[in-house]
Coordinates of C-alpha atoms and ligand atoms in Angstrom, one line a residue:
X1 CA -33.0 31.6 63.0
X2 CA -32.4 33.1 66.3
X3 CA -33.1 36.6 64.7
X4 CA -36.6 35.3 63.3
X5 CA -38.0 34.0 66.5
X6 CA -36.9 37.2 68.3
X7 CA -38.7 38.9 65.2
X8 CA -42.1 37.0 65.6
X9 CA -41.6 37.7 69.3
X10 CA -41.5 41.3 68.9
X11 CA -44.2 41.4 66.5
X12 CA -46.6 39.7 68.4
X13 CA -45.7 42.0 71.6
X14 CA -46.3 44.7 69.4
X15 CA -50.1 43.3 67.8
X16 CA -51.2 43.0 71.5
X17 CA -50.2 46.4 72.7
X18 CA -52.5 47.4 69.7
X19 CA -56.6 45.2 70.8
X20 CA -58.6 48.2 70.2
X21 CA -57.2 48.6 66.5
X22 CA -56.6 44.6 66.1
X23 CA -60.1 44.0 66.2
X24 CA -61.4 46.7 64.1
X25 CA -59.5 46.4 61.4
X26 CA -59.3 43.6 58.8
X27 CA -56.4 40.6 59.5
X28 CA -53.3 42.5 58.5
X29 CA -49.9 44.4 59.8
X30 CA -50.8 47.3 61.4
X31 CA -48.6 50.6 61.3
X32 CA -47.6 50.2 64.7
X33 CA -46.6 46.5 64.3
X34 CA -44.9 46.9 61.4
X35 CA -43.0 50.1 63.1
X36 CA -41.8 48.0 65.8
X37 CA -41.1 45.0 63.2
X38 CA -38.8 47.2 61.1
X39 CA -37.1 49.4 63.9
X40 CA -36.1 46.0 65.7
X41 CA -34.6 44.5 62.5
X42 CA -32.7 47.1 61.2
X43 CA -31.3 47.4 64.8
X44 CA -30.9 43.3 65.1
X45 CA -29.3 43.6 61.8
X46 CA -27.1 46.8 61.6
X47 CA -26.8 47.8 65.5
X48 CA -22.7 46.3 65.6
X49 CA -22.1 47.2 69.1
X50 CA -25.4 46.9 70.6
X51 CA -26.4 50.8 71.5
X52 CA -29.7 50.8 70.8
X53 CA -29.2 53.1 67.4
X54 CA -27.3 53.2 64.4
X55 CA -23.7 55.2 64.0
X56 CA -23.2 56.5 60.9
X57 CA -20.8 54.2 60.4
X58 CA -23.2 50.6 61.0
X59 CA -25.5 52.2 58.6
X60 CA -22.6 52.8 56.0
X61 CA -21.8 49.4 56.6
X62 CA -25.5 48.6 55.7
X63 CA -25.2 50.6 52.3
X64 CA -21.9 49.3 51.0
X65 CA -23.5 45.7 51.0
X66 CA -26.7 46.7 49.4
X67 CA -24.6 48.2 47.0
X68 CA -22.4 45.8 45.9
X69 CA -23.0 45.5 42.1
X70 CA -26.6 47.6 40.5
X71 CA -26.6 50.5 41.7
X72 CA -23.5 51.2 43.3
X73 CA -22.9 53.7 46.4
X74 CA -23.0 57.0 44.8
X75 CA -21.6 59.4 46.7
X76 CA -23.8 61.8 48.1
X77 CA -26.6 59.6 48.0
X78 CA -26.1 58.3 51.0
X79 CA -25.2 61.6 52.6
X80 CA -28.8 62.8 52.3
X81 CA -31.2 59.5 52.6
X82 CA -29.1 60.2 56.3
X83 CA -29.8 64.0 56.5
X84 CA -33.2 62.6 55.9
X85 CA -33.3 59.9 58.8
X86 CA -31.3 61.5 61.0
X87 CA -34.0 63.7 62.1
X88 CA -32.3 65.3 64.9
X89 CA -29.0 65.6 63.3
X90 CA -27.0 64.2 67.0
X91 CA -25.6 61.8 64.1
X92 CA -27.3 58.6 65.3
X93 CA -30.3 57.1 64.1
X94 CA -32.4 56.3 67.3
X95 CA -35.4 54.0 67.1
X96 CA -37.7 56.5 66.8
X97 CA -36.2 57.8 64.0
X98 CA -35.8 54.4 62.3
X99 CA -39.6 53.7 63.3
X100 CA -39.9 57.2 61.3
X101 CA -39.2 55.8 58.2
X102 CA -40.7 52.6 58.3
X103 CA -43.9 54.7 58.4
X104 CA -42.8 56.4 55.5
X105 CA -42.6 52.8 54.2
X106 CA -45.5 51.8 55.5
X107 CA -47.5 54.5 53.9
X108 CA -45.8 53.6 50.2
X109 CA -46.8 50.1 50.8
X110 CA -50.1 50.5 51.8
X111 CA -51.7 50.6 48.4
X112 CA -55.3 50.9 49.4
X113 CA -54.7 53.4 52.1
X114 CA -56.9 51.7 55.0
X115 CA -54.0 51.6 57.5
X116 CA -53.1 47.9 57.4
X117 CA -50.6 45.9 55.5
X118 CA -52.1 42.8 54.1
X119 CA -49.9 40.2 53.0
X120 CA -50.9 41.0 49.7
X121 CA -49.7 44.5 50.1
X122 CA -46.5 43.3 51.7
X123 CA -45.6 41.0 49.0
X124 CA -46.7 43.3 46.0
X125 CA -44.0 45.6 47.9
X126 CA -40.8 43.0 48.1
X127 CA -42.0 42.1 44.6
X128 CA -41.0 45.3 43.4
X129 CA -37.9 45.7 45.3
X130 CA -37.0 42.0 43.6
X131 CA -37.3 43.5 40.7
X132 CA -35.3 47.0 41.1
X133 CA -32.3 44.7 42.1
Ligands
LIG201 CA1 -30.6 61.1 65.4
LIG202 CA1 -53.8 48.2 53.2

C-alpha cells in the first residue's frame, strides 16, 4: 500500500514537471510520466539494498519469479534482455537505463502513436500480458 501511494506521488510530481505537454495533449500518461512511473517501480520493487540501480543479481532475482512455471528462465535469455538494458555495460542498470526501456515500452503500447497512453491503451497492454502468462 505504502508502495502505491509513493507510486501516485511520483506520478503526479512527474505530470507537473510536464504543463506545457499536459495541456496540449488529450487526458492520458504521458512518455515522461510513465518513464518516471516505471523506473520508480522497478527500483521500489527489485532495488534490495537501496542503491539507486539494479545489480545483476536484484534483476535475476526479478526473472526467477516471473519465471516460475510458463516459460521458465532459459538460459541465455536473460543474458541478452541485460546486454540489452545495460546500455553502458558498468553491469548495473541505472535509472536512466531502466527509463530506457520503459520508452521502449511505452512506444509498443502506444497503439495509435500520438505520444500518450490512454487508459485504454494501458489496459489493452496488461491485457495481453494476462494472456501470455
Ligand atoms: Ca548500466
Ligand atoms: Ca496513445
Amino acid at each position: 500500500m505504502k508502495t502505491f501511494t509513493t507510486l501516485v506521488a511520483a506520478t503526479a510530481i512527474a505530470a507537473c514537471a510536464v504543463p506545457a505537454l499536459a495541456q496540449t495533449k488529450p487526458a492520458g500518461q504521458t512518455l515522461a510520466a510513465f518513464q518516471a512511473e516505471r523506473a520508480g517501480q522497478m527500483l521500489a520493487k527489485l532495488d534490495a539494498n537501496k542503491d539507486g540501480k539494479l545489480s545483476k543479481t536484484e534483476f535475476e532475482a526479478m526473472r526467477q519469479k516471473k519465471a516460475d512455471g510458463a516459460q521458465g528462465a532459459k538460459a541465455g535469455r536473460g543474458e541478452r534482455l541485460w546486454g540489452r538494458m545495460d546500455a553502458d555495460k558498468d553491469g548495473f542498470l541505472s535509472r536512466a537505463e531502466l527509463e530506457a526501456m520503459a520508452a521502449k515500452r511505452f512506444k509498443r503500447m502506444d497503439a495509435d502513436g500520438d505520444g500518450v497512453l490512454t487508459s485504454a491503451e494501458r489496459q489493452a497492454a496488461a491485457g495481453k500480458a494476462k494472456a501470455a502468462m
